[in-house]
Coordinates of C-alpha atoms and ligand atoms in Angstrom, one line a residue:
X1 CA -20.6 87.0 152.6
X2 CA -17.0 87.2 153.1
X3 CA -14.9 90.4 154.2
X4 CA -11.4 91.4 154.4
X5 CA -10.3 92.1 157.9
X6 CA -7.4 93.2 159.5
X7 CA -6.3 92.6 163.0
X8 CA -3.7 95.0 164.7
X9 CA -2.2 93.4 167.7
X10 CA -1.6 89.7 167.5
X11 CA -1.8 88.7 171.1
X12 CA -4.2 86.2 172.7
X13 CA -7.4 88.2 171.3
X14 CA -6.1 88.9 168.4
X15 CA -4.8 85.6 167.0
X16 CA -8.3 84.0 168.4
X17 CA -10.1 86.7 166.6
X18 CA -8.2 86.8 163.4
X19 CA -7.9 82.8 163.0
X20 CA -11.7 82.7 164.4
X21 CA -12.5 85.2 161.6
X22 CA -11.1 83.1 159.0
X23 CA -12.6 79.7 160.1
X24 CA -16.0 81.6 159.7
X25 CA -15.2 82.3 155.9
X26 CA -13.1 85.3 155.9
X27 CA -10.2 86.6 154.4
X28 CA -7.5 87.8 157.4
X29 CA -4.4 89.6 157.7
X30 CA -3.0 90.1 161.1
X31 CA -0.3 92.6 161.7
X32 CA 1.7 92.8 165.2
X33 CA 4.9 94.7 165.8
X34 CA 6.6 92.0 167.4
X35 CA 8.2 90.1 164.3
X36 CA 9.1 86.8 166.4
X37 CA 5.6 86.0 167.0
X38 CA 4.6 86.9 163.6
X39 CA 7.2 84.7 162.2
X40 CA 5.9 82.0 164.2
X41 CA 2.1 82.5 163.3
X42 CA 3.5 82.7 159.1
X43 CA 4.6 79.0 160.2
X44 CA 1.5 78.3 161.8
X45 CA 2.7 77.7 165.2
X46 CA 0.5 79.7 167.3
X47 CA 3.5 81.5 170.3
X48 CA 0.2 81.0 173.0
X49 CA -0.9 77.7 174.3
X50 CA -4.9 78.0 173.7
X51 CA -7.0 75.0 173.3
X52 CA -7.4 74.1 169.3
X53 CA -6.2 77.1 168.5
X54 CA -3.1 75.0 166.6
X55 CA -5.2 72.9 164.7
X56 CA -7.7 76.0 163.2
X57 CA -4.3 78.0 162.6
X58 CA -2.9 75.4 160.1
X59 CA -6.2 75.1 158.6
X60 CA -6.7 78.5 157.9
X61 CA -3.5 78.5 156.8
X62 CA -3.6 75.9 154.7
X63 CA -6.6 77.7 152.8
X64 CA -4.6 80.7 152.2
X65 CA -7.4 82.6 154.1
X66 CA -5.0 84.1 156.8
X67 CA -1.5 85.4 157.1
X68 CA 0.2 88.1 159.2
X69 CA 2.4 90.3 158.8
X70 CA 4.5 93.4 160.5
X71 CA 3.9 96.0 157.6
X72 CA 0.4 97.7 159.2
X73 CA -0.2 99.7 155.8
X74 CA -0.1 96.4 153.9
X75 CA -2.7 95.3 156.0
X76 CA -4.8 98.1 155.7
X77 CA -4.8 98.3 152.4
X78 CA -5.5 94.6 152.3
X79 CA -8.8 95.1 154.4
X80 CA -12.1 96.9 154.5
X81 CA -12.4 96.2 158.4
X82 CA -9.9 96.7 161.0
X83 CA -9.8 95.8 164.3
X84 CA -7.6 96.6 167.1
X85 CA -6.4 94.0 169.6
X86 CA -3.5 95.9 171.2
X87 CA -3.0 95.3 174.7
X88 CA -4.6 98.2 177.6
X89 CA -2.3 97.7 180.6
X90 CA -2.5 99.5 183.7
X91 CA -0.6 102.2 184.7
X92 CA 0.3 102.5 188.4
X93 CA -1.8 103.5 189.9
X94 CA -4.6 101.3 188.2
X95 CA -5.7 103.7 185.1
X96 CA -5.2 102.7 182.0
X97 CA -2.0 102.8 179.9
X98 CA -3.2 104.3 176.3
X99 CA 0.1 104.2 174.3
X100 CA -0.9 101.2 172.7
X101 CA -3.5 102.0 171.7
X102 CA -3.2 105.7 170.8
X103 CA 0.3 104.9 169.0
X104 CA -1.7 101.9 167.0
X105 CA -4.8 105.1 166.2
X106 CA -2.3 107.0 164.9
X107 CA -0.4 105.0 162.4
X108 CA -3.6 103.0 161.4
X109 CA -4.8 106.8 160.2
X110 CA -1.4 107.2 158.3
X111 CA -2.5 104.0 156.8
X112 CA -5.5 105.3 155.6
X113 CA -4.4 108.4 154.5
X114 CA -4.0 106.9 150.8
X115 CA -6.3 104.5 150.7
X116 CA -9.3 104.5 148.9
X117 CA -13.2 103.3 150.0
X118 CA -15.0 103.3 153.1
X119 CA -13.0 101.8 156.0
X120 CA -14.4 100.6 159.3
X121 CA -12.3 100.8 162.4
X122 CA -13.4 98.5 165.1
X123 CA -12.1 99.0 168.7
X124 CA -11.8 95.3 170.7
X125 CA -9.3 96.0 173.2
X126 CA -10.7 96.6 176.4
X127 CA -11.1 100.5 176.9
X128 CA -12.9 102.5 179.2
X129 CA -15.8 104.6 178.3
X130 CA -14.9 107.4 176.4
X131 CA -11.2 106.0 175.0
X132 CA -13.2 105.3 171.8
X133 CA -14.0 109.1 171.2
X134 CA -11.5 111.1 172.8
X135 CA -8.3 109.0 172.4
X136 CA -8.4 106.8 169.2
X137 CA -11.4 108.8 166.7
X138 CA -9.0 112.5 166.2
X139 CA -5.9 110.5 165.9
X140 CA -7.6 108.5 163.1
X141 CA -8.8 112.1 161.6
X142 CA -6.1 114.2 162.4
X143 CA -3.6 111.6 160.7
X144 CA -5.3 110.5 157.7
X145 CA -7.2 113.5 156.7
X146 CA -10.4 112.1 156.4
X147 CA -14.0 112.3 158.5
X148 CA -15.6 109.7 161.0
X149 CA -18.6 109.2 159.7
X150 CA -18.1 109.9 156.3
X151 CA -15.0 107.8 154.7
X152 CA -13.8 106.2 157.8
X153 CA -16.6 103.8 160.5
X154 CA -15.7 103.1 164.0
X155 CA -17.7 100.8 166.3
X156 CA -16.7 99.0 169.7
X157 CA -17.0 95.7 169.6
X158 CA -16.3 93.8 172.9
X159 CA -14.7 90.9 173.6
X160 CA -15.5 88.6 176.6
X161 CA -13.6 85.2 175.7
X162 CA -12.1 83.4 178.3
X163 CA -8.5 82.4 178.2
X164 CA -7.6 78.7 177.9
X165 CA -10.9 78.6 176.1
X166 CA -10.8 81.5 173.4
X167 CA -11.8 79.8 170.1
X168 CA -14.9 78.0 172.0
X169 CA -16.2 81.1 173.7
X170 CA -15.0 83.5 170.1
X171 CA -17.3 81.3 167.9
X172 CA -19.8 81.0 170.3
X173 CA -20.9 83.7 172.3
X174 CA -23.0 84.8 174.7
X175 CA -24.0 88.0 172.7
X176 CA -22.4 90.3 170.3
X177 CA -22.0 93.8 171.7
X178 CA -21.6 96.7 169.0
X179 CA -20.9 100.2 170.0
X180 CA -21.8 102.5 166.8
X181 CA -20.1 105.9 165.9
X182 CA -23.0 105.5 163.1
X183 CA -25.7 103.2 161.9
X184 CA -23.8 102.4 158.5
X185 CA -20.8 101.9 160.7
X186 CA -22.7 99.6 163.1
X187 CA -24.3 97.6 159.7
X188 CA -20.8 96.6 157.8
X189 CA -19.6 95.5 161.6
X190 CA -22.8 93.2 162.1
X191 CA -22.6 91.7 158.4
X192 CA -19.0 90.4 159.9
X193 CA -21.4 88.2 162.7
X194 CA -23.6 87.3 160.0
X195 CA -23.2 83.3 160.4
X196 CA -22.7 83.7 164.6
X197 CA -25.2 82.3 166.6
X198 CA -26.0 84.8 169.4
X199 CA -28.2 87.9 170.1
X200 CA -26.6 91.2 168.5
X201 CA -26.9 94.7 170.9
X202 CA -26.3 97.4 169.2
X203 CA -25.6 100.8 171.8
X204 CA -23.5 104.1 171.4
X205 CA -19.3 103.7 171.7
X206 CA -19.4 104.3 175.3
X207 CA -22.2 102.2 176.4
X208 CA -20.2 99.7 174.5
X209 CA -17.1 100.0 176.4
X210 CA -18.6 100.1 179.7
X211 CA -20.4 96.6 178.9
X212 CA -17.4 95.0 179.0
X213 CA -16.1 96.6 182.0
X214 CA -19.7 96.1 184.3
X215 CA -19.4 92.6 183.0
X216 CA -15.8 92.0 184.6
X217 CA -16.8 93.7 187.6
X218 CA -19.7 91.8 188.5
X219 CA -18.0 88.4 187.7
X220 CA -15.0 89.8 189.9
X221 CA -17.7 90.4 192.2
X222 CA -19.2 87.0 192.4
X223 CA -15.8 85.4 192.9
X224 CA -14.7 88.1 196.1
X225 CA -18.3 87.6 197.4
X226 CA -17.7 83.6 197.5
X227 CA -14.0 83.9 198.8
X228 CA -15.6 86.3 201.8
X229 CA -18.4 83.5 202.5
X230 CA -15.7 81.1 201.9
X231 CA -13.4 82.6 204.8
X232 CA -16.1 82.4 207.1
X233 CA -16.9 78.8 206.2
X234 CA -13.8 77.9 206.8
X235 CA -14.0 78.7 210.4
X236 CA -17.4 77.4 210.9
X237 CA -16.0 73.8 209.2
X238 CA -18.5 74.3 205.9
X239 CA -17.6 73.3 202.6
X240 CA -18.2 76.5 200.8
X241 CA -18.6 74.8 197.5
X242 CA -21.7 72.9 199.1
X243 CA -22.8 76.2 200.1
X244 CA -22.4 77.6 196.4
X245 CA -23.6 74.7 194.9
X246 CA -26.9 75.9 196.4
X247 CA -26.8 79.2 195.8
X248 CA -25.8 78.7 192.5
X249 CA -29.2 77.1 192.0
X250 CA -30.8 79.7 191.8
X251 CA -31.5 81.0 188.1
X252 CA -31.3 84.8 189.5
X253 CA -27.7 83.9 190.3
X254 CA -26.2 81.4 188.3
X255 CA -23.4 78.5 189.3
X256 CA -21.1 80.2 187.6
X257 CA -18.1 82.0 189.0
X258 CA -18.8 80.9 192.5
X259 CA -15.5 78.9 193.2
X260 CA -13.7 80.4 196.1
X261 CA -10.1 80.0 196.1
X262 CA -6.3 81.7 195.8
X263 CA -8.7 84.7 194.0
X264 CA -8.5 85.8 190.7
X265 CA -6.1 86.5 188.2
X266 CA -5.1 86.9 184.3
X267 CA -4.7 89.8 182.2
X268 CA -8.4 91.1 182.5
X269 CA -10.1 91.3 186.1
X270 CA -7.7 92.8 187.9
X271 CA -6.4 95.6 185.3
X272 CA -10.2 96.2 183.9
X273 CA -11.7 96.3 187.7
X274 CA -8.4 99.1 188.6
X275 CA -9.2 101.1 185.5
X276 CA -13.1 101.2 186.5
X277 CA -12.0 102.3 189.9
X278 CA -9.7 105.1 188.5
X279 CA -12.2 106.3 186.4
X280 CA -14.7 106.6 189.0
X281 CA -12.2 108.4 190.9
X282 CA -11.1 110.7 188.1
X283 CA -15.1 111.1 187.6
X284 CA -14.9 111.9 191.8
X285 CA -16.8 108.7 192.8
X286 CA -15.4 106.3 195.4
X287 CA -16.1 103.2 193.6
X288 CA -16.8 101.4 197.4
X289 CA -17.6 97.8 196.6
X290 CA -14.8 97.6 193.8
X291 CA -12.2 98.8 196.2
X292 CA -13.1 95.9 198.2
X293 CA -13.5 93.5 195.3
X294 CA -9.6 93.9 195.0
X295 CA -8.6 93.7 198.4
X296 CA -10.3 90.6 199.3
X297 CA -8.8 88.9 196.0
X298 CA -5.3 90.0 197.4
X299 CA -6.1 89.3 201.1
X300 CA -6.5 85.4 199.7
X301 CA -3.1 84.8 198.4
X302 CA -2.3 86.3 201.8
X303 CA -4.8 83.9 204.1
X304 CA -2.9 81.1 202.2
X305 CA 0.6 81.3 202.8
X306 CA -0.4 82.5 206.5
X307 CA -2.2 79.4 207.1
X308 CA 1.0 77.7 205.3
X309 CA 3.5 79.0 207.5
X310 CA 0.8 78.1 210.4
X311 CA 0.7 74.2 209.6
X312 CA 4.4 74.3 208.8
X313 CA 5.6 76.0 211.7
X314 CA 7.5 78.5 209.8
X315 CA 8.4 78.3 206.5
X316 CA 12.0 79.9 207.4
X317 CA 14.5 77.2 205.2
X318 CA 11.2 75.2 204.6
X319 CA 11.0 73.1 200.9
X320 CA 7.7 74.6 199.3
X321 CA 6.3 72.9 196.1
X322 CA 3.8 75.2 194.2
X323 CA 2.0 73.0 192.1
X324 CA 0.1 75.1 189.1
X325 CA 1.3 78.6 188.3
X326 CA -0.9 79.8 185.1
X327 CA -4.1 81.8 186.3
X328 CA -6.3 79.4 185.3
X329 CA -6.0 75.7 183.6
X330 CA -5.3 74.9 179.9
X331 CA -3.4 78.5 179.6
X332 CA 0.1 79.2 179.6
X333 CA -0.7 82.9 181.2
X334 CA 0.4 84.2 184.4
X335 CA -0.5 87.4 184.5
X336 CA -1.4 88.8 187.8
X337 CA -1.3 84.7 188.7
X338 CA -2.1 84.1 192.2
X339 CA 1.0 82.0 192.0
X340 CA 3.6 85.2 191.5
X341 CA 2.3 87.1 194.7
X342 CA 2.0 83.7 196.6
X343 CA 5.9 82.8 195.6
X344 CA 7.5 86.1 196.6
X345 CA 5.7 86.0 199.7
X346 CA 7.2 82.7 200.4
X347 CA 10.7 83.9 199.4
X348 CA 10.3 86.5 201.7
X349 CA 9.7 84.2 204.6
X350 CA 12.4 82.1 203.9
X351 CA 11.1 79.1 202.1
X352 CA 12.5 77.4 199.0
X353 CA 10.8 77.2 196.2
X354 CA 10.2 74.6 193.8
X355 CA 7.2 74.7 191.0
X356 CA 5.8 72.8 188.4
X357 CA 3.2 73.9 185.7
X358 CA 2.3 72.0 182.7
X359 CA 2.2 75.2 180.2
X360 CA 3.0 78.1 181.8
X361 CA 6.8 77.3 183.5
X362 CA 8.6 79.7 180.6
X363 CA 6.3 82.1 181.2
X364 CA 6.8 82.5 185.2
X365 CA 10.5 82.3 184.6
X366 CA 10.5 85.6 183.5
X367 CA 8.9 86.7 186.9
X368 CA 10.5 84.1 189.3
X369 CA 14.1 83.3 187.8
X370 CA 15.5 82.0 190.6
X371 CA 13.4 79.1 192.2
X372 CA 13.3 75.4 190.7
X373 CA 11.2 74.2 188.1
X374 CA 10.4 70.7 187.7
X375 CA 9.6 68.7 185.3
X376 CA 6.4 66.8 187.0
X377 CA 4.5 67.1 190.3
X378 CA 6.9 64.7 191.7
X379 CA 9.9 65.9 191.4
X380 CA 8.4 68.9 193.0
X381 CA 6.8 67.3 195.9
X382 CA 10.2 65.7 196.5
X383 CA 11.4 66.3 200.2
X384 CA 9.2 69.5 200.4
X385 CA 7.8 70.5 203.9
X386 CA 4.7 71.1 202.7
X387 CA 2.1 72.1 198.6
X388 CA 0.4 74.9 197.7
X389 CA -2.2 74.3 194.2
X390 CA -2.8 77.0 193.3
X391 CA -4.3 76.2 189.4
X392 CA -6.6 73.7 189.1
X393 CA -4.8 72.0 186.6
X394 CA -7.2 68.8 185.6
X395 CA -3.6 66.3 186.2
X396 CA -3.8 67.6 189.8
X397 CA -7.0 66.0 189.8
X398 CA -5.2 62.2 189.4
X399 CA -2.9 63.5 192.3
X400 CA -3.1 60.5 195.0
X401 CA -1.2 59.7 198.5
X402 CA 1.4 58.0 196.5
X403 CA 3.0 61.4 195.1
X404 CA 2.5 62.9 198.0
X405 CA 4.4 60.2 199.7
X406 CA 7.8 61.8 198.4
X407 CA 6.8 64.6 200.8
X408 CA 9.1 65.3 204.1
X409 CA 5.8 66.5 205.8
X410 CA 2.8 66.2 204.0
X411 CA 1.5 69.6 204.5
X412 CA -0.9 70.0 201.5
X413 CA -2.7 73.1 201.1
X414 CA -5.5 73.2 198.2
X415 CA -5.6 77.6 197.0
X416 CA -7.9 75.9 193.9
X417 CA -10.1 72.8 194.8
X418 CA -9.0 70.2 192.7
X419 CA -7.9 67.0 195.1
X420 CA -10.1 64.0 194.9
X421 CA -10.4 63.2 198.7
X422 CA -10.8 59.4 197.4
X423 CA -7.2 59.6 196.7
X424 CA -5.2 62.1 198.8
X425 CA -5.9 61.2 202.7
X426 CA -4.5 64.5 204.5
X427 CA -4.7 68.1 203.2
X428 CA -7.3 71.1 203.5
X429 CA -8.6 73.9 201.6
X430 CA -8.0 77.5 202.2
X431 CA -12.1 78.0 202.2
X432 CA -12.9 74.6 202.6
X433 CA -12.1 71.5 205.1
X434 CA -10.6 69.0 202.2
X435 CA -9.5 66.0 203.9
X436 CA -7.8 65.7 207.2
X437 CA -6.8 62.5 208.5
X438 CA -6.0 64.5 212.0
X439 CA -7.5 67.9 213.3
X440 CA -4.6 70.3 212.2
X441 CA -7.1 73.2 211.9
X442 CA -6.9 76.4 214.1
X443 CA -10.6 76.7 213.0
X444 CA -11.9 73.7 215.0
X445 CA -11.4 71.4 217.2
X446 CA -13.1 68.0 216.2
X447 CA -11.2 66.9 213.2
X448 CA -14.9 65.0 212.0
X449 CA -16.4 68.4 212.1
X450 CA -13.8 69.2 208.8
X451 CA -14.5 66.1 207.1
X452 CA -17.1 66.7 204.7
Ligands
LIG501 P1 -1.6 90.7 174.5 O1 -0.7 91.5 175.3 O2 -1.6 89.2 174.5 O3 -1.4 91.2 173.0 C1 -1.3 92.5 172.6 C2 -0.5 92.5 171.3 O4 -0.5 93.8 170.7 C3 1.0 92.1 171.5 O5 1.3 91.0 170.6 C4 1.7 93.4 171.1 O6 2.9 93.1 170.4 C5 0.7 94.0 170.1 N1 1.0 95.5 169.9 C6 1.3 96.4 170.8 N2 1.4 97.6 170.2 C7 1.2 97.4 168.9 C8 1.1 98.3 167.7 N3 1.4 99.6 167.8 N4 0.9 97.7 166.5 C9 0.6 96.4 166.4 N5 0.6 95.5 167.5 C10 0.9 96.1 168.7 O7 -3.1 91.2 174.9 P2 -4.4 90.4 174.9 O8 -4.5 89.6 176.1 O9 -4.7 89.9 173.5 O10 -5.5 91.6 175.1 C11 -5.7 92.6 174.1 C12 -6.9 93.4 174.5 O11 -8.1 92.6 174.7 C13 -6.7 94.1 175.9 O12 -7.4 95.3 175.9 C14 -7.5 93.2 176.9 O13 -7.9 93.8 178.0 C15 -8.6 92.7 176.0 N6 -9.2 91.4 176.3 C16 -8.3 90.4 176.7 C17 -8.9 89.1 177.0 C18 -8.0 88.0 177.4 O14 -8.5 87.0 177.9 N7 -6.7 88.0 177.2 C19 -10.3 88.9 176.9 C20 -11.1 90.0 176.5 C21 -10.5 91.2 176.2

């Protein structure tokens, strides 16, 4: 049962969608403004580094069962199903930017305008409740003329991929959320799911759209919660990932994002959790425990360049090797990285910085130009006064004493746990003891008391 779908926006979601799409047995045009990265996808190079996602490109290729293009009305009238992956940034002060995806409403209704058939628009960027019907459904009637509900569908249809494992997670998920303007719109959306293995819930647009959001908020949750329990296991000398290893036992709660750390980052938490809050405000409610979700995640990159500057006595002229930028491993994405508010704090206290990343070095370029990049962990440990991880990159993992050697002081500070303490003698965690060979802890005074 195969379909012709369109995909407007060609970012990480979209390409994973549209290439997913087509390994399932569809037909898919993607259409993006930016014409590098469409030339790029035309030669099947994908302009993201996302696990597999090379290999399924050429193959779908290959088949002649994907393309992309920058002409939108070509890829309207190519499809019966269109869905829109443009991005939904934040504004300042947290709400959400809708040019995107107004400006992408509007010209997909232009597109419309002449074409003939029943057309289904599908809403997957991330949007908060309400977008659906007051910002993208009268730009689509207003510009092409026609009615909601009779020659034009529209459905939300939620995405919760993770990055760095996209394709995985897109084929198969958890559930399939689909917000219905209509049942007939909600029907030719599901018959795209047909061969997907996961429960279907179908719900109105807006209980759609807030899914997605009260998903992200209570996984933003679970991760603040652990780095609060984490802070005060450091102090007591606890390994907090014991501790959530046994809370994470319990089915009510689940093991899964538990891991205390340098907090979180990417393109989603942190915009989708300040666009909740703004909405509550603009609603008049003080959204309390999401305020505090945020500020604990920032207060972490904070705690670990404090305790840094602590072990290093000053980080004034100090050599400071940031090993893992991206916001989580196997991506190239540092979006609201830990690693960008964790640098310019330590360029404001002096230190030089040097960093190595196995993917996502171009990308944190464009935020940090002027520190050094390397070209392995080496050459940035090399004479440095003291590490920061701060991705848990699995290559860390094989990290021993002997790279660390190349250190002036072997000040090694873990933001993501990653170290194998069989290997690496002396360094700590920011929520956890690690491995000290001597008490350097503020936190307590028997160094055995740290050593898990
Ligand atoms: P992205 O920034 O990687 O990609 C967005 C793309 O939209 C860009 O390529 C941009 O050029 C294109 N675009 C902008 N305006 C356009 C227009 N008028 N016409 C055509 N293309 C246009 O964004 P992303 O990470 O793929 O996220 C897209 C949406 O999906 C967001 O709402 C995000 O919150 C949501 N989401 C993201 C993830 C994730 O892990 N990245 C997961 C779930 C949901």
């Amino acid at each position: 049962m195969s379909m012709n779908i369109s995909i407007i926006g060609t970012g990480y979601v979209g390409l994973c969608t549209g290439v997913g799409f087509a390994k399932m047995g569809n037909n898919v045009i993607c259409m993006d403004v930016d014409e590098k990265k469409i030339k790029q996808i035309n030669k099947a190079e994908p302009p993201i580094y996302e696990k597999q996602l090379k290999k399924y490109l050429e193959n779908v290729t290959a088949k002649g069962v994907f393309r992309a293009t920058t002409d939108l009305t070509r890829a309207i009238t190519n499809s019966d199903l269109t869905m829109i992956c443009v991005g939904t940034p934040s504004n300042q002060d947290g709400s959400m930017d809708l040019r995107y995806i107004e400006q992408v409403s509007k010209d997909i209704g232009t597109a419309l305008k002449n074409k003939e058939g029943y057309h289904v628009i599908v809403v997957k960027s991330t949007v908060v409740p309400g977008t659906t019907e007051i910002n993208v459904i009268p730009h689509l009637e207003e510009k092409s003329g026609k009615g909601v509900g009779d020659d034009i569908g529209v459905c939300v249809n939620p995405e919760f991929l993770r990055e760095g494992n996209a394709l995985e997670d897109f084929l198969n998920p958890d559930r399939i959320v689909i917000g219905q303007y209509d049942k007939r719109s909600g029907d030719v959306l599901e018959k795209i799911y047909f061969n997907f293995n996961a429960p279907v819930l179908r719900t109105n647009l807006k209980t759609a759209e807030m899914i997605k959001y009260a998903a992200n908020a209570m996984l933003a949750t679970k991760i603040s919660l652990s780095n609060e329990i984490g802070n005060i296991c450091k102090r007591l000398g606890i390994d907090v990932y014991n501790v959530m290893k046994g809370v994470g036992m319990d089915s009510r709660i689940s093991p899964k994002f538990l891991r205390a750390g340098a907090g979180f980052g990417g393109s989603c938490f942190p915009k989708d959790i300040a666009a909740i809050v703004a909405k509550g405000k603009a609603l008049g409610y003080d959204t309390q425990i999401l305020n505090t979700v945020l500020n604990v995640n920032k207060k972490q990159r904070r705690i670990l360049v404090d305790m840094l500057e602590n072990r290093t006595d000053g980080l004034q002229n100090k050599k400071i090797a940031a090993l893992g930028l991206a916001f989580k491993p196997d991506s190239d994405d540092v979006r609201e990285a830990p690693a960008i508010d964790v640098i310019s704090m330590l360029k404001e206290r002096g230190a030089k910085v040097s960093a190595y990343d196995p993917q996502a070095m171009d990308n944190m370029r464009k935020m940090h130009g002027d520190i050094e990049y390397c070209s392995n962990s080496r050459e940035c440990l090399k004479d440095a006064d003291g590490c920061l991880i701060l991705t848990n990159w699995k290559e860390f993992k094989n990290l021993s004493d002997k790279d660390f050697d190349v250190m002036k002081n072997k000040v090694i500070i873990e933001g993501r746990k990653v170290l194998n303490p069989s290997s690496v003698k002396n360094f700590e965690g920011i929520c956890w003891p690690g491995r000290l060979a001597q008490s350097k802890t503020e936190y307590h005074k028997d160094p055995r008391r740290g050593v898990d």
